Coordinates of C-alpha atoms in Angstrom, one line a residue:
M1 CA 0.0 0.0 0.0
E2 CA 2.8 2.4 0.9
Q3 CA 4.6 1.6 -2.3
V4 CA 1.5 2.4 -4.3
Q5 CA 1.2 5.7 -2.5
N6 CA 4.8 6.5 -3.2
Q7 CA 4.3 5.7 -6.9
S8 CA 1.3 8.0 -7.1
S9 CA 3.0 10.8 -5.3
R10 CA 6.0 10.5 -7.7
K11 CA 3.6 10.8 -10.6
K12 CA 2.0 13.9 -9.1
M13 CA 5.4 15.4 -8.5
S14 CA 6.4 14.7 -12.1
L15 CA 3.3 16.4 -13.4
K16 CA 3.9 19.4 -11.1
S17 CA 7.5 19.5 -12.2
E18 CA 6.4 19.7 -15.9
R19 CA 3.8 22.3 -15.1
R20 CA 6.2 24.5 -13.2
G21 CA 8.6 24.6 -16.1
I22 CA 11.5 22.8 -14.3
H23 CA 11.4 20.0 -16.9
V24 CA 14.0 20.5 -19.6
D25 CA 14.0 18.4 -22.8
Q26 CA 17.4 16.8 -23.4
S27 CA 17.3 18.2 -27.0
E28 CA 17.4 21.7 -25.5
L29 CA 20.8 21.0 -24.0
L30 CA 22.3 20.3 -27.4
C31 CA 23.8 22.9 -29.8
K32 CA 20.9 24.7 -31.6
K33 CA 22.8 24.4 -34.9
G34 CA 22.2 20.6 -34.8
C35 CA 25.8 19.5 -34.7
G36 CA 25.1 17.0 -31.9
Y37 CA 27.4 18.6 -29.2
Y38 CA 26.3 20.2 -26.0
G39 CA 25.3 23.9 -26.2
N40 CA 26.0 26.6 -23.6
P41 CA 23.8 29.5 -22.6
A42 CA 26.9 31.7 -22.5
W43 CA 27.4 30.9 -26.2
Q44 CA 23.8 31.7 -27.1
G45 CA 22.9 28.0 -27.2
F46 CA 25.8 27.0 -29.6
C47 CA 28.6 24.6 -28.8
S48 CA 32.1 25.8 -28.6
K49 CA 32.9 24.9 -32.2
C50 CA 29.8 26.5 -33.7
W51 CA 30.1 29.6 -31.5
R52 CA 33.6 30.2 -32.7
E53 CA 32.4 29.9 -36.3
E54 CA 29.6 32.4 -35.7
Y55 CA 32.0 34.7 -33.8
H56 CA 34.6 34.6 -36.6
K57 CA 31.9 35.3 -39.2
A58 CA 30.8 38.4 -37.3
R59 CA 34.4 39.4 -36.7
Q60 CA 35.3 39.1 -40.3
K61 CA 32.3 41.1 -41.4
Q62 CA 33.2 43.8 -38.9
I63 CA 36.8 43.8 -40.2
Q64 CA 35.6 44.1 -43.8
E65 CA 33.3 47.0 -42.9
D66 CA 36.1 48.7 -41.1
W67 CA 38.5 48.1 -44.0
E68 CA 36.1 49.6 -46.5
L69 CA 35.6 52.6 -44.2
A70 CA 39.4 53.2 -44.0
E71 CA 39.7 52.9 -47.8
R72 CA 36.8 55.4 -48.3
L73 CA 38.4 57.9 -45.9
Q74 CA 41.7 57.5 -47.7
R75 CA 40.1 58.2 -51.1
E76 CA 38.3 61.2 -49.7
E77 CA 41.5 62.7 -48.3
E78 CA 43.4 62.0 -51.6
E79 CA 40.6 63.7 -53.6
A80 CA 40.5 66.7 -51.2
F81 CA 44.3 67.0 -51.4
A82 CA 44.3 66.8 -55.2
S83 CA 41.6 69.4 -55.6
S84 CA 43.4 71.8 -53.2
Q85 CA 46.6 71.3 -55.3
S86 CA 44.9 72.1 -58.6
S87 CA 43.2 75.2 -57.2
Q88 CA 46.4 76.7 -55.6
G89 CA 48.5 76.4 -58.8
A90 CA 52.2 76.6 -58.7
Q91 CA 53.6 76.8 -55.2
S92 CA 57.1 77.5 -54.0
L93 CA 59.6 74.6 -53.6
T94 CA 59.6 74.8 -49.8
F95 CA 55.8 74.7 -49.7
S96 CA 55.7 71.8 -52.1
K97 CA 58.0 69.8 -49.9
F98 CA 55.8 70.7 -46.9
E99 CA 52.7 69.4 -48.7
E100 CA 54.5 66.2 -49.7
K101 CA 55.5 65.6 -46.2
K102 CA 51.9 66.3 -45.0
T103 CA 50.6 63.8 -47.6
N104 CA 53.0 61.1 -46.4
E105 CA 51.9 61.6 -42.8
K106 CA 48.2 61.3 -43.8
T107 CA 48.9 58.1 -45.8
R108 CA 50.8 56.6 -42.9
K109 CA 47.9 57.4 -40.5
V110 CA 45.4 55.7 -42.8
T111 CA 47.6 52.7 -43.1
T112 CA 47.9 52.5 -39.4
V113 CA 44.1 52.6 -39.1
K114 CA 43.9 49.7 -41.6
K115 CA 46.4 47.7 -39.6
F116 CA 44.5 48.4 -36.4
F117 CA 41.3 46.9 -37.9
S118 CA 43.0 44.0 -39.6
A119 CA 42.6 40.5 -38.3
S120 CA 46.3 40.2 -37.6
S121 CA 46.4 43.2 -35.3
R122 CA 45.3 41.1 -32.3
V123 CA 48.0 38.5 -32.6
G124 CA 51.7 39.4 -32.2
S125 CA 54.0 38.8 -35.0
K126 CA 56.6 36.0 -35.0
K127 CA 59.3 38.6 -34.5
E128 CA 57.6 40.0 -31.4
I129 CA 57.1 36.6 -30.0
Q130 CA 60.8 35.7 -30.5
E131 CA 61.8 39.0 -28.8
T132 CA 59.8 37.9 -25.7
K133 CA 61.3 34.5 -25.4
A134 CA 63.2 35.5 -22.3
P135 CA 60.7 35.3 -19.4
S136 CA 60.2 38.4 -17.4
P137 CA 61.7 38.3 -13.9
S138 CA 58.3 39.5 -12.6
I139 CA 56.7 36.2 -13.8
H140 CA 59.1 34.3 -11.6
R141 CA 58.4 36.5 -8.7
Q142 CA 54.7 36.0 -9.0
A143 CA 54.9 32.2 -9.4
S144 CA 53.5 30.5 -6.4
I145 CA 54.4 27.1 -4.9
E146 CA 51.5 25.5 -6.7
T147 CA 52.7 27.0 -10.0
D148 CA 56.2 25.6 -9.5
R149 CA 54.8 22.2 -8.6
V150 CA 52.5 22.1 -11.7
S151 CA 55.5 23.2 -13.9
K152 CA 57.6 20.3 -12.6
E153 CA 54.8 17.9 -13.2
F154 CA 54.3 19.2 -16.7
I155 CA 57.9 18.8 -17.6
E156 CA 58.1 15.3 -16.2
F157 CA 54.9 14.3 -18.1
L158 CA 56.3 15.6 -21.4
K159 CA 59.6 13.7 -21.0
T160 CA 57.8 10.5 -21.9
F161 CA 57.0 11.9 -25.3
H162 CA 60.6 12.7 -26.3
K163 CA 60.7 14.9 -29.4
T164 CA 56.9 15.6 -29.4
G165 CA 57.1 16.6 -25.8
Q166 CA 59.9 19.1 -26.5
E167 CA 57.8 20.7 -29.3
I168 CA 54.8 20.9 -27.1
Y169 CA 56.8 22.5 -24.3
K170 CA 58.3 25.0 -26.7
Q171 CA 54.9 26.0 -28.1
T172 CA 53.4 26.3 -24.6
K173 CA 56.2 28.5 -23.4
L174 CA 55.8 30.8 -26.4
F175 CA 52.0 31.0 -25.8
L176 CA 52.5 32.0 -22.1
E177 CA 55.1 34.6 -23.0
A178 CA 52.8 36.0 -25.7
M179 CA 49.8 36.1 -23.3
H180 CA 52.0 38.0 -20.8
Y181 CA 52.0 40.9 -23.3
K182 CA 48.3 40.6 -24.1
R183 CA 46.9 41.3 -20.7
E184 CA 45.6 44.7 -21.9
L185 CA 43.3 42.9 -24.3
S186 CA 39.7 42.2 -23.4
I187 CA 38.9 38.9 -21.7
E188 CA 37.0 37.7 -24.7
E189 CA 40.1 38.2 -26.9
Q190 CA 42.3 36.4 -24.4
S191 CA 39.8 33.6 -24.4
E192 CA 39.9 33.4 -28.2
C193 CA 43.7 33.3 -28.2
T194 CA 43.6 30.4 -25.7
Q195 CA 41.0 28.5 -27.6
D196 CA 43.0 29.0 -30.8
F197 CA 46.1 27.6 -29.0
Y198 CA 44.1 24.5 -27.8
Q199 CA 42.9 23.8 -31.3
N200 CA 46.3 24.4 -33.1
V201 CA 48.2 22.1 -30.6
A202 CA 45.6 19.3 -30.9
E203 CA 45.5 19.5 -34.7
R204 CA 49.3 19.5 -34.9
M205 CA 49.6 16.5 -32.6
Q206 CA 47.1 14.5 -34.7
T207 CA 48.4 15.5 -38.1
R208 CA 52.1 15.9 -37.7
G209 CA 52.8 13.8 -34.6
K210 CA 50.3 11.0 -35.5
V211 CA 49.3 10.9 -31.8
P212 CA 46.2 8.8 -31.0
S213 CA 43.2 10.7 -29.9
E214 CA 43.2 9.2 -26.4
R215 CA 46.7 10.4 -25.7
V216 CA 45.9 13.8 -27.3
E217 CA 43.1 14.3 -24.7
K218 CA 45.6 13.4 -21.8
I219 CA 48.2 15.8 -23.2
M220 CA 45.6 18.6 -23.6
D221 CA 44.5 18.1 -20.0
Q222 CA 48.1 18.6 -18.9
I223 CA 48.6 21.6 -21.1
E224 CA 45.4 23.2 -19.8
K225 CA 46.5 22.5 -16.2
Y226 CA 49.9 24.1 -16.8
I227 CA 48.9 27.3 -18.7
M228 CA 45.7 28.0 -16.6
T229 CA 47.5 27.6 -13.3
R230 CA 49.9 30.3 -14.5
L231 CA 47.2 32.6 -16.0
Y232 CA 44.6 32.1 -13.3
K233 CA 45.2 35.3 -11.3
Y234 CA 45.0 37.4 -14.5
V235 CA 42.0 35.9 -16.2
F236 CA 39.7 34.8 -13.4
C237 CA 37.1 37.4 -12.6
P238 CA 39.1 40.3 -14.1
E239 CA 38.2 43.9 -13.1
T240 CA 37.4 44.8 -16.7
T241 CA 34.3 42.6 -16.7
D242 CA 31.1 42.6 -14.7
D243 CA 31.7 39.0 -13.4
E244 CA 31.9 40.3 -9.8
K245 CA 28.6 42.2 -10.2
K246 CA 26.9 39.1 -11.5
D247 CA 28.3 37.0 -8.5
L248 CA 26.8 39.4 -6.0
A249 CA 23.5 39.5 -7.8
I250 CA 23.1 35.7 -7.9
Q251 CA 24.3 35.4 -4.3
K252 CA 21.7 37.9 -3.2
R253 CA 19.0 36.2 -5.3
I254 CA 19.8 32.8 -3.7
R255 CA 19.7 34.3 -0.2
A256 CA 16.3 35.7 -0.9
L257 CA 15.1 32.2 -2.0
H258 CA 16.2 30.5 1.2
W259 CA 12.6 29.5 2.0
V260 CA 12.2 27.3 -1.1
T261 CA 11.5 23.7 0.0
P262 CA 12.2 20.5 -1.8
Q263 CA 8.5 19.9 -2.2
M264 CA 8.1 23.2 -4.1
L265 CA 10.7 22.0 -6.6
C266 CA 9.4 18.4 -6.7
V267 CA 12.8 17.2 -5.6
P268 CA 12.6 13.3 -5.3
V269 CA 15.1 13.3 -2.3
N270 CA 14.2 12.2 1.2
E271 CA 16.7 13.9 3.6
E272 CA 15.3 12.0 6.6
I273 CA 17.2 9.0 5.3
S274 CA 20.7 9.3 6.8
E275 CA 22.5 8.0 3.7
V276 CA 20.6 10.4 1.5
S277 CA 21.3 13.3 3.9
D278 CA 25.1 12.5 3.6
M279 CA 24.9 12.5 -0.2
V280 CA 23.2 15.9 -0.1
V281 CA 25.9 17.3 2.2
K282 CA 28.7 15.9 -0.1
A283 CA 27.0 17.4 -3.2
I284 CA 26.9 20.8 -1.5
T285 CA 30.5 20.4 -0.5
D286 CA 31.6 19.6 -4.0
I287 CA 29.8 22.5 -5.6
I288 CA 31.3 24.9 -3.0
E289 CA 34.8 23.4 -3.5
M290 CA 34.7 24.3 -7.2
D291 CA 35.8 27.9 -6.3
S292 CA 39.0 26.7 -4.7
K293 CA 40.3 25.1 -7.9
R294 CA 42.4 26.9 -10.4
V295 CA 42.2 24.7 -13.5
P296 CA 38.9 24.6 -15.5
R297 CA 39.1 20.8 -15.7
D298 CA 39.3 20.6 -11.9
K299 CA 36.3 22.9 -11.5
L300 CA 34.4 20.7 -14.0
A301 CA 35.4 17.6 -11.9
C302 CA 33.8 19.2 -8.8
I303 CA 30.5 19.7 -10.8
T304 CA 30.7 16.1 -12.0
K305 CA 31.2 14.7 -8.4
C306 CA 28.3 16.9 -7.1
S307 CA 26.1 15.6 -9.9
K308 CA 26.9 11.9 -9.2
H309 CA 26.1 12.4 -5.5
I310 CA 22.8 13.8 -6.6
F311 CA 22.0 10.8 -8.7
N312 CA 23.0 8.5 -5.8
A313 CA 20.7 10.4 -3.4
I314 CA 17.8 10.1 -5.9
K315 CA 18.5 6.4 -6.5
I316 CA 18.5 5.6 -2.8
T317 CA 15.3 7.6 -2.2
K318 CA 13.3 6.1 -5.1
N319 CA 15.0 2.6 -5.2
E320 CA 15.4 3.0 -8.9
P321 CA 17.8 4.8 -11.3
A322 CA 17.3 8.6 -11.5
S323 CA 16.1 10.3 -14.6
A324 CA 17.1 13.6 -16.1
D325 CA 13.7 15.0 -15.0
D326 CA 14.7 14.2 -11.4
F327 CA 18.2 15.5 -11.7
L328 CA 17.7 19.1 -12.7
P329 CA 15.2 20.0 -9.9
T330 CA 17.6 18.4 -7.4
L331 CA 20.6 20.3 -8.8
I332 CA 18.6 23.5 -8.5
Y333 CA 17.8 22.7 -4.8
I334 CA 21.5 21.9 -4.1
V335 CA 22.6 25.3 -5.6
L336 CA 20.0 27.1 -3.5
K337 CA 21.0 25.3 -0.4
G338 CA 24.8 25.6 -1.0
N339 CA 24.9 29.2 -2.5
P340 CA 28.3 28.5 -4.0
P341 CA 30.8 31.5 -3.9
R342 CA 31.6 33.3 -7.1
L343 CA 29.2 31.1 -9.0
Q344 CA 29.0 33.2 -12.2
S345 CA 32.7 33.9 -12.2
N346 CA 33.4 30.2 -12.1
I347 CA 31.0 29.5 -14.9
Q348 CA 32.4 32.2 -17.1
Y349 CA 36.0 31.1 -16.4
I350 CA 35.2 27.5 -17.4
T351 CA 33.4 28.7 -20.5
R352 CA 36.2 30.9 -21.6
F353 CA 39.3 28.8 -20.9
C354 CA 38.3 25.2 -20.6
N355 CA 39.4 22.7 -23.3
P356 CA 36.4 23.0 -25.6
S357 CA 36.2 19.2 -26.2
R358 CA 35.2 18.7 -22.6
L359 CA 32.3 21.1 -22.8
M360 CA 31.0 19.7 -26.1
T361 CA 30.9 16.0 -25.2
G362 CA 31.0 13.6 -22.3
E363 CA 29.5 13.7 -18.8
D364 CA 31.5 16.8 -17.8
G365 CA 29.8 18.8 -20.6
Y366 CA 26.4 17.4 -19.8
Y367 CA 26.6 18.3 -16.1
F368 CA 28.0 21.7 -16.8
T369 CA 25.2 22.5 -19.2
N370 CA 22.7 21.4 -16.6
L371 CA 24.4 23.7 -14.0
C372 CA 24.1 26.6 -16.5
C373 CA 20.4 25.8 -16.9
A374 CA 19.9 25.6 -13.1
V375 CA 21.4 29.0 -12.6
A376 CA 19.3 30.5 -15.4
F377 CA 16.2 28.9 -13.8
I378 CA 17.1 30.5 -10.4
E379 CA 17.5 33.9 -12.0
K380 CA 14.1 33.7 -13.5
L381 CA 12.3 31.8 -10.8
D382 CA 8.8 33.3 -10.0
A383 CA 5.5 32.4 -8.3
Q384 CA 4.3 30.4 -11.3
S385 CA 7.5 28.3 -11.3
L386 CA 6.8 27.1 -7.8
N387 CA 3.0 26.8 -8.3
L388 CA 2.4 29.6 -5.7
S389 CA 0.2 32.6 -5.7
Q390 CA 1.9 35.9 -6.3
E391 CA 0.8 37.1 -2.8
D392 CA 2.4 34.2 -1.1
F393 CA 5.6 34.5 -3.2
D394 CA 5.9 38.2 -2.3
R395 CA 5.4 37.4 1.4
Y396 CA 8.1 34.7 1.3
M397 CA 10.5 36.9 -0.6
S398 CA 10.0 39.8 1.8
G399 CA 10.5 37.5 4.9
Q400 CA 7.1 38.2 6.4
T401 CA 6.4 34.5 6.8
S402 CA 8.0 31.2 6.0
P403 CA 6.5 28.1 4.3
R404 CA 8.6 25.8 6.5
K405 CA 6.2 25.8 9.5
Q406 CA 5.5 22.3 10.6
E407 CA 3.4 21.1 13.5
S408 CA 5.0 18.7 16.1
E409 CA 2.6 15.9 15.2
N410 CA 3.9 15.9 11.6
W411 CA 7.4 15.0 12.7
S412 CA 8.5 11.4 12.4
P413 CA 9.8 9.7 15.7
D414 CA 13.2 9.4 14.1
A415 CA 13.5 13.1 13.2
C416 CA 16.6 14.9 14.5
L417 CA 15.9 16.9 17.7
G418 CA 18.1 19.7 16.4
V419 CA 16.1 20.0 13.3
K420 CA 12.9 20.1 15.3
Q421 CA 14.3 22.8 17.5
M422 CA 15.5 24.8 14.5
Y423 CA 12.0 24.8 13.0
K424 CA 10.4 25.8 16.3
N425 CA 12.8 28.7 16.5
L426 CA 12.0 29.7 13.0
D427 CA 8.3 29.6 13.9
L428 CA 8.9 31.7 16.9
L429 CA 11.0 34.2 15.0
S430 CA 8.2 34.4 12.3
Q431 CA 5.6 35.1 15.0
L432 CA 7.8 37.8 16.6
N433 CA 8.3 39.3 13.2
E434 CA 4.5 39.4 12.6
R435 CA 4.0 41.0 16.1
Q436 CA 6.6 43.6 15.4
E437 CA 5.1 44.4 12.0
R438 CA 1.7 44.7 13.7
I439 CA 3.0 47.0 16.5
M440 CA 4.8 49.2 14.0
N441 CA 1.7 49.6 11.9
E442 CA -0.3 50.5 14.9
A443 CA 2.3 52.9 16.1
K444 CA 2.3 54.6 12.7
K445 CA -1.5 54.8 12.8
L446 CA -1.4 56.4 16.3
E447 CA 1.2 58.9 15.1
K448 CA -1.0 59.8 12.1
D449 CA -4.1 60.1 14.4
L450 CA -2.2 62.5 16.7
I451 CA -1.0 64.6 13.8
D452 CA -4.6 64.7 12.4
W453 CA -6.0 65.6 15.8
T454 CA -3.5 68.4 16.3
D455 CA -4.2 69.8 12.8
G456 CA -8.0 69.6 13.5
I457 CA -7.8 71.5 16.7
A458 CA -5.6 74.2 15.1
K459 CA -8.1 74.5 12.2
E460 CA -11.1 74.8 14.6
V461 CA -9.3 77.6 16.6
Q462 CA -8.5 79.4 13.4
D463 CA -12.1 79.2 12.2
I464 CA -13.4 80.6 15.5
V465 CA -10.9 83.4 15.4
E466 CA -11.9 84.3 11.8
K467 CA -15.6 84.1 12.7
Y468 CA -15.4 86.2 15.9
P469 CA -12.5 88.5 15.5
L470 CA -11.1 90.2 18.6
E471 CA -11.9 93.9 18.8
I472 CA -9.8 96.1 21.1
K473 CA -11.9 99.2 22.4
P474 CA -10.4 102.4 23.9
P475 CA -10.6 102.6 27.8
N476 CA -13.7 104.2 29.4
Q477 CA -13.7 107.6 31.3
S478 CA -12.9 107.3 35.0
L479 CA -16.0 106.7 37.2
A480 CA -17.1 109.5 39.6
A481 CA -17.1 108.8 43.3
I482 CA -20.3 107.7 44.9
D483 CA -20.7 110.7 47.2
S484 CA -19.7 113.3 44.6
E485 CA -22.2 115.7 43.2
N486 CA -24.1 114.1 40.4
V487 CA -25.8 116.7 38.2
E488 CA -27.2 114.4 35.6
N489 CA -28.7 112.0 38.1
D490 CA -30.1 114.6 40.6
K491 CA -33.3 112.7 41.1
L492 CA -31.5 110.0 43.0
P493 CA -32.2 109.9 46.8
P494 CA -29.6 111.7 49.0
P495 CA -27.1 109.6 50.7
L496 CA -27.9 108.1 54.0
Q497 CA -27.1 110.1 57.0
P498 CA -25.9 108.4 60.2
Q499 CA -28.2 108.6 63.1
V500 CA -27.5 108.5 66.8
Y501 CA -29.6 106.5 69.2
A502 CA -29.6 107.0 72.9
G503 CA -28.4 104.2 75.0

């Protein structure tokens, strides 16, 4: 009976999940160009290969337009100069030399503009790269213990490949030295240079060195580890981007959504099972640990480990293998519960500098694409996504109340006492918050009533003063004494005379 109820509840949860928009079709994770690789929201739904093609098309179009503009400006200047020469007629020899010099300067400026907009302006020439072969002493000063360790491991790894290893090491050193002088470029241009280097090295090993594809992947992993360990401090969350702003925005957003429960997301995970609870803790630890890694591949490995713990937690809860529809809501819940530091910066760093083959295929690419979808869902999460009314959603977001209230009879006998006490404290805090809100509203109402009463009294006094204005009359004449002679009132009886009576 209990199993039937569990099955029916799972069906309801699945229906709710689809209705809330958490369900994502697996085809939506693939490149929208239809090449079969995994897409990426940061690349507008394209895979790395297709995105680079689209980017290069747009780049070449812009270069062509800039080139045509430079040529048109040059023609206009030449025509203007020719017309001015014909109108002025014969000039002195000194002035002719001055005009010739001026023309040469203008031509040189236009040529400089053309070179600036040309495709080769972003990449240093071979001569420049050869001049920078000697590493700068500042690079050695900034090298950390980890950098030294990775460098030694890289050299030891390449020794097994003999001549091919020497060529790879030479190309890698040249790339790092060239990148040292390209720090003023935008992070997108630095990313493009890195991706070009990955592609060129891999193609050279396959065509010239005849290296098997399996070994090529291992070599590329070591190359990525070596160069990104050295470049990490310069290309991770650079000040020229808004990565830090995005980090703070998503962190604030996740904090505001702390009240979201697994039931709202239809998460098929029962944390009351100790083994499942341990898996959830491990998944949160892995996603948080991603920020401590310096190599994109290591950050991807943290995402993969987190995802596998999620699948195990779902499997233990449901007693059956987890599906993709179960995985994404649970991943969203893990991100909300863990609130990983610098989440957007890590995603951007992986997107820009990871070996593209890892993001396009395999389990690492699949899990990373799902993480990008989870973050996008959190950013757009609303009342409809959680099947809530807008009023309840606004109250939860403002902190006026919490949906996590649970009565004591709803707790199972095996529930942790600390968790029970925590929810009781949350209920108490919620009640105190409601009382405080009510008292504040009443205090504001009393203050308004006092102000209205004062204004009413003042208005009544003003109306009375205006209706009965105060008139100040001059003082009356001094009154005559009672016994004085009164001419006007002579008909009054005389004053009483005292009479004496004999004893």
